[in-house]
XYZ file of C-alpha atoms in Angstrom:
363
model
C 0.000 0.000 0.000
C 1.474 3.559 -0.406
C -0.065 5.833 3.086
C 0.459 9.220 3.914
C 0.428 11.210 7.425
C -1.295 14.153 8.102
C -0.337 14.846 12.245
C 1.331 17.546 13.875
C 3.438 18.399 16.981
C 5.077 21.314 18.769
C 5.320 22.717 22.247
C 1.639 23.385 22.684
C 0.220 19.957 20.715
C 2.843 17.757 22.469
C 4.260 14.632 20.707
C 2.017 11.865 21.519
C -0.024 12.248 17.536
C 2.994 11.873 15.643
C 4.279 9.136 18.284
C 1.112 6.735 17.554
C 1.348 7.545 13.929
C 5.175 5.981 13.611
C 4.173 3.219 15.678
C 1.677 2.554 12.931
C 3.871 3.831 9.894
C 6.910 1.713 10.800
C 4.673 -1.535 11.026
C 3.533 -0.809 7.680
C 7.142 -0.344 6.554
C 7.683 -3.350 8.025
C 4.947 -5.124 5.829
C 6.239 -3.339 2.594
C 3.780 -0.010 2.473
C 5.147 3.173 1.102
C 4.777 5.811 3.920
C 4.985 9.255 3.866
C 4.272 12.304 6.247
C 2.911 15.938 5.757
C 3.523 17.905 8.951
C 3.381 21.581 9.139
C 6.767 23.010 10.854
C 6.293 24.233 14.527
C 8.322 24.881 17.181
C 8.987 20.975 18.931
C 7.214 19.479 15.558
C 9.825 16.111 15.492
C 9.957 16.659 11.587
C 13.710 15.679 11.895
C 12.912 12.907 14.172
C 10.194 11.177 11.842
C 13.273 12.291 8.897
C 15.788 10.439 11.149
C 13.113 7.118 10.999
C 13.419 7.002 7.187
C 10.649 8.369 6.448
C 9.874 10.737 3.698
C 9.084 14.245 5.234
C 6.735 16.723 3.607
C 7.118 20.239 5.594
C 3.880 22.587 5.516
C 5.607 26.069 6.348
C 4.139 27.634 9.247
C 2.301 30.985 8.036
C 0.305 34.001 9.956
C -3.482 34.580 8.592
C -5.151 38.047 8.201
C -7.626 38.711 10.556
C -9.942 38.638 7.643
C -9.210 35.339 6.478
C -9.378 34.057 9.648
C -12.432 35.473 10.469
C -15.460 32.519 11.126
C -12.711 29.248 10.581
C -11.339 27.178 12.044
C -7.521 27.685 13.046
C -5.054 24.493 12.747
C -2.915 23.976 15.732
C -2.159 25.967 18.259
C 0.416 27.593 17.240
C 0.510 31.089 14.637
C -2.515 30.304 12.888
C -2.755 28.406 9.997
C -6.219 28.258 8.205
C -8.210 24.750 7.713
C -8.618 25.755 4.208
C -4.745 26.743 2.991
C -3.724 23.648 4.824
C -6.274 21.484 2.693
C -4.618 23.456 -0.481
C -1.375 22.567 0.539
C -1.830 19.131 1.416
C -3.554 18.132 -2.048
C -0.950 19.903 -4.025
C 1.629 17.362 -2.376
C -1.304 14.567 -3.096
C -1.190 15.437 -6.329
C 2.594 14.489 -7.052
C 2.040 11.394 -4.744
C -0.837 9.653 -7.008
C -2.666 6.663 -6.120
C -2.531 6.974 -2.523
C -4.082 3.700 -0.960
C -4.583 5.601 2.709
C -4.313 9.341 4.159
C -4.235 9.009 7.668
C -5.057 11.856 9.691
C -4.559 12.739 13.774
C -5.259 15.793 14.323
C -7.823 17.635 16.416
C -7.988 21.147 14.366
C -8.977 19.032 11.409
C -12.791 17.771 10.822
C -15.272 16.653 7.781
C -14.552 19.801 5.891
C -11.351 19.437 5.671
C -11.334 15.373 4.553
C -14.123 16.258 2.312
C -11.527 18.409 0.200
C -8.817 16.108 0.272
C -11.571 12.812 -0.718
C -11.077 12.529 -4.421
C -6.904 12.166 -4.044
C -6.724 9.083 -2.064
C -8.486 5.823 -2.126
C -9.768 5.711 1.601
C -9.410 8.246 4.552
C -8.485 6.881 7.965
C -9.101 9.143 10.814
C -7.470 8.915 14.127
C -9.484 10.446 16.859
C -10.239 10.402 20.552
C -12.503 13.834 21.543
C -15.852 12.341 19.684
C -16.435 16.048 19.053
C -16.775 16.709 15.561
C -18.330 15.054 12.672
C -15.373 13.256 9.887
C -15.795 12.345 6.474
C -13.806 8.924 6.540
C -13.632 5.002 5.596
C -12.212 4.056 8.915
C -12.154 5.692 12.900
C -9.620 4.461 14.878
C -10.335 5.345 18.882
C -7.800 3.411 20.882
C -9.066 4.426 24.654
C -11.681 3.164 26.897
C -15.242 4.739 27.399
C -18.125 3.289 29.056
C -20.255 4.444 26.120
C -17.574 3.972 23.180
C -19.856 2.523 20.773
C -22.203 6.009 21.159
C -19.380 8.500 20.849
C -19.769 8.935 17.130
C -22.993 7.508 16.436
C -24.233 10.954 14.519
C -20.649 11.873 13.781
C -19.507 9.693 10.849
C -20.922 8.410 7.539
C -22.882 5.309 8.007
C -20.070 3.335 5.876
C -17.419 4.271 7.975
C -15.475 1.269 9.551
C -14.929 1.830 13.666
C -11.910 0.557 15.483
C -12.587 1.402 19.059
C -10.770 0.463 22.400
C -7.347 -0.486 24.006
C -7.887 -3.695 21.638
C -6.121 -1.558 18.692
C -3.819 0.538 20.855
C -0.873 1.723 18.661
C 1.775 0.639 20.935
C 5.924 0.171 19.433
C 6.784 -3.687 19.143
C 9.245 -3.092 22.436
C 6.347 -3.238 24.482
C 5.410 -6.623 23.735
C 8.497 -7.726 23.750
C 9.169 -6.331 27.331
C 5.798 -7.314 28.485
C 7.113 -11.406 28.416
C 9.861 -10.286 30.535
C 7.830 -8.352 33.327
C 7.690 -9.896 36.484
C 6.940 -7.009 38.848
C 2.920 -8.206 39.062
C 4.836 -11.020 41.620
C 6.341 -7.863 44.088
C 4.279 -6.352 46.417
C 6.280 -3.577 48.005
C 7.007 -0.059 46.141
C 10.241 0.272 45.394
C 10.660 2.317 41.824
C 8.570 4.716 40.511
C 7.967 5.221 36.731
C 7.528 10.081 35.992
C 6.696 10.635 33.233
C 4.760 13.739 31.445
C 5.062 13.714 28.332
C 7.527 15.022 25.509
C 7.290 18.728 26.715
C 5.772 19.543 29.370
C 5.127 22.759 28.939
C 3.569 23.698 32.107
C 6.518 21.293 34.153
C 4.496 19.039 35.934
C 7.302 17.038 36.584
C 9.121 20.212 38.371
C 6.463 20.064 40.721
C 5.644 16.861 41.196
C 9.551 16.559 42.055
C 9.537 19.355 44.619
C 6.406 17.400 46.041
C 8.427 14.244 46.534
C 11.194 15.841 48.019
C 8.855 16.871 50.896
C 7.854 12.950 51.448
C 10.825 11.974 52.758
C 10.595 8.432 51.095
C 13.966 7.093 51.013
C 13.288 3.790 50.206
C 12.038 4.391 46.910
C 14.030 5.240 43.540
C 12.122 7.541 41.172
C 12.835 7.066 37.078
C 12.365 10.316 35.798
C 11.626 10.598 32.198
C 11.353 14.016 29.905
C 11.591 14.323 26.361
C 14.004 16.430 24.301
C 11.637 18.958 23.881
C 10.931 19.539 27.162
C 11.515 23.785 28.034
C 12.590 22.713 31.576
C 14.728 19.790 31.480
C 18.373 21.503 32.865
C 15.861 22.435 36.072
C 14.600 18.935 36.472
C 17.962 17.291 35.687
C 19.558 19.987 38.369
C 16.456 18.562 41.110
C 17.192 15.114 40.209
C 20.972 15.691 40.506
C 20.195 16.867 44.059
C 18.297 14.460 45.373
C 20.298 10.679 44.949
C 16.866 8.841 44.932
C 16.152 10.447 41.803
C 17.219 8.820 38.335
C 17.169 10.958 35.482
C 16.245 10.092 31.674
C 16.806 12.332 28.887
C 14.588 11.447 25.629
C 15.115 7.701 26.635
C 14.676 5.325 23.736
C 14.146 2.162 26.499
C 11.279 3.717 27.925
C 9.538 0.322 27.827
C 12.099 -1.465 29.911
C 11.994 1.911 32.235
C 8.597 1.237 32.643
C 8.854 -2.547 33.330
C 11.493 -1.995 36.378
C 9.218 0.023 37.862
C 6.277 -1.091 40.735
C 3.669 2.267 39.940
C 3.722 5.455 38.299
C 3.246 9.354 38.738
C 2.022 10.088 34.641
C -0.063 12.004 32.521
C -2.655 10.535 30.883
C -2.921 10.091 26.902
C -1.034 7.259 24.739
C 1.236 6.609 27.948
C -1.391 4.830 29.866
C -2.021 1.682 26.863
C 2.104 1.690 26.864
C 2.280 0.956 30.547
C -1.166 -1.057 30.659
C 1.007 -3.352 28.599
C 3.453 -3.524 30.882
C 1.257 -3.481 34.252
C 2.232 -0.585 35.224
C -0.481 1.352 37.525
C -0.646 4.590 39.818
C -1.572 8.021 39.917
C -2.817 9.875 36.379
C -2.415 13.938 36.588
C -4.301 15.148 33.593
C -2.006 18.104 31.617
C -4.696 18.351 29.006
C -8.688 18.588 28.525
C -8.764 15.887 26.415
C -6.881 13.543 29.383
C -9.242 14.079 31.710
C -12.411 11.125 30.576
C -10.373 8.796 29.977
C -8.390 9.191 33.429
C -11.808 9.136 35.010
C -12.823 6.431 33.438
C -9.979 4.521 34.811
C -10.605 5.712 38.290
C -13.628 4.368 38.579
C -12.732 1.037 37.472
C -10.242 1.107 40.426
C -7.048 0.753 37.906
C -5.295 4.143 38.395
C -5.999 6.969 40.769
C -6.651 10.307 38.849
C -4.644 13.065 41.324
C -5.792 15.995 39.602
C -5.613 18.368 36.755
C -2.317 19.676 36.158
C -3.620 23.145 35.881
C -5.452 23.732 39.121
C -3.338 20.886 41.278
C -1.632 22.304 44.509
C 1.550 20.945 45.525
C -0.355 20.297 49.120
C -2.924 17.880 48.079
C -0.366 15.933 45.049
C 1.311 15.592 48.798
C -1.782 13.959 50.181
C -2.459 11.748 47.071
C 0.481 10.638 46.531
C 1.111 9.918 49.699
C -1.832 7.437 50.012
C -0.721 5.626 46.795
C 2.437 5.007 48.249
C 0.792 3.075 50.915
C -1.193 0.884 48.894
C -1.539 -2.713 50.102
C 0.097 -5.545 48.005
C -3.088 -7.591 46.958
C -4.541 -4.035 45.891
C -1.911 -3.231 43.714
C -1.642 -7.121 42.233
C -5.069 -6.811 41.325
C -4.639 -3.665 39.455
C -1.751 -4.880 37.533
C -3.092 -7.721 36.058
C -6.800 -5.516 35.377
C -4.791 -3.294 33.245
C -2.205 -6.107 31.489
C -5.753 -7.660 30.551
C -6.851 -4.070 28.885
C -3.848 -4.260 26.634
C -2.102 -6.874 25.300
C 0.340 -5.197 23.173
C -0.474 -6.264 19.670
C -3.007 -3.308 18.598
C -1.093 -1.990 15.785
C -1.611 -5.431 13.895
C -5.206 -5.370 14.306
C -5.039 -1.961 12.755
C -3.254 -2.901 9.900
C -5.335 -6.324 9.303
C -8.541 -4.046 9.301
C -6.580 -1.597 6.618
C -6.111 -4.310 4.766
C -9.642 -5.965 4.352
């Protein structure tokens, strides 16, 4: 098959779209598609990095709108505005030179059914890649990899009647390592906390991690190592490396690329919510979800309630006192509690959602 990427990241989007669309990509490499990417340039948009893969890069340059034009449309990203409508342009000129495109694949929340319904005639079949259920999409296939009590409602008036859904943890796009380090794990046999997985993301940009640090610091809980993990893009990673470097209970990883193994040493977590809780479902890895953006905060709900993860708070309004109190009281949770919730969420995910993806492209 020959597939192209539409997905963005910077600062403000975060990485986690383009990160589920490589895990996807490179399997199809691996099965002899031709992939490609269109990504408009921000600032933290891993166009090198997806470059550095092997994969052929198509850069969107990154443009400021006249009032005027921008007046009543919608704006792509959140960076300097781009319009829906010069981005549909630009990404059917590139089309164009591409010909007989098998796939466009699209994750990206600023982009909706008018936007597919421009690009329709220049590829075979649209796959959309979506998780806010809040707009309607103009596609042959919706892939929704997180759990909602109501999942098979979400988009009931939102996509053509044709359109081929792919919902749940069952198709999580997770990288082959974590199957391959989920045979390994063995830490759903420990029972007392030891090492504890930090992780927010690829940038961070309001440093969660700074604070959660600083939080720690004030527990006093020397038994315990903490792995923590920031990307390259992260604004504040001298500051955390400088609190980790202070403290010799803290370990430090810079853009690690054995975050799976990480992950598997560990015996709970102190995360944001998003693509990082199917990678460490895999794993059995369980703890406390802080919530860094709006569309986090269902899903970590969700999770809450079925007694698998305890959701701490929103990033945004979370005091340092009560990630204290929280944290605290994970810390002390009893063995069998925390066996049980390890093998709830290794039962969630089993690591081999990217193949059912690809199966269901292929039908």
């Amino acid at each position: 098959m020959k597939v192209v990427f539409r997905v963005d990241a910077s600062i403000e989007l975060g990485i986690g779209h383009v990160m589920r669309c490589l895990t996807l990509a490179e399997e199809l490499r691996a099965n002899g598609s031709e992939v490609f990417f269109i990504c408009r340039v921000f600032n933290g948009d891993l166009c090198d990095f997806i470059q550095n893969k092997g994969f052929y890069i198509y850069r969107l340059k990154n443009k400021k709108n006249s009032k005027k034009s921008m007046d009543q449309t919608k704006v792509l990203s959140q960076g300097p505005a781009v319009n829906w409508k010069t981005d549909a342009f630009e990404t059917i000129e590139i089309l164009k030179r591409l010909k007989n495109i098998d796939w466009l694949v699209i994750d990206h929340y600023a982009l909706d059914k008018d936007w597919e319904s421009q690009i329709r005639s220049f590829t075979k079949k649209v796959m959309v890649i979506d998780d806010l259920a809040n707009r309607e999409h103009e596609c042959d296939m919706l892939l929704d990899q997180n759990y909602y009590i109501n999942r098979d409602k979400r988009y009931q008036y939102l996509l053509p009647s044709s359109c081929k859904l792919l919902l749940g943890p069952n198709f999580a796009l997770l990288r082959e390592e974590f199957w391959h380090q989920r045979l390994k794990v063995k830490h759903s046999q420990r029972g007392l906390i030891q090492r504890v997985f930090i992780c927010f993301g690829g940038s961070d940009p309001s440093n969660v991690t700074g604070k959660i640090l600083r939080t720690i610091d004030d527990l006093k809980c020397d038994h315990i190592v903490f792995d923590v993990v920031v990307g390259a893009s992260n604004q504040y990673k001298d500051e955390i490396k400088f609190l980790c470097e202070k403290n010799h209970h803290f370990r430090f990883f810079l853009n690690a690329d054995n975050i799976a193994q990480i992950m598997s040493n560990a015996d709970m977590c102190i995360v944001s919510g998003g693509t990082l809780t199917w990678e460490r479902y895999c794993l059995g890895l369980v703890g406390g979800i802080i919530t860094t953006a709006k569309n986090q905060e269902q899903l970590a709900q969700t999770v809450h309630e079925f007694q698998i993860d305890e959701y701490i708070g929103r990033a945004d309004v979370l005091t340092e006192k009560k990630a204290f109190k929280k944290i605290e009281s994970m810390l002390s949770t009893s063995v069998d509690q925390l066996v049980h919730r390890r093998e709830m969420a290794m039962k969630m995910v089993d690591g081999i959602g990217v193949k059912r993806v690809i199966s269901a492209m292929n039908d």
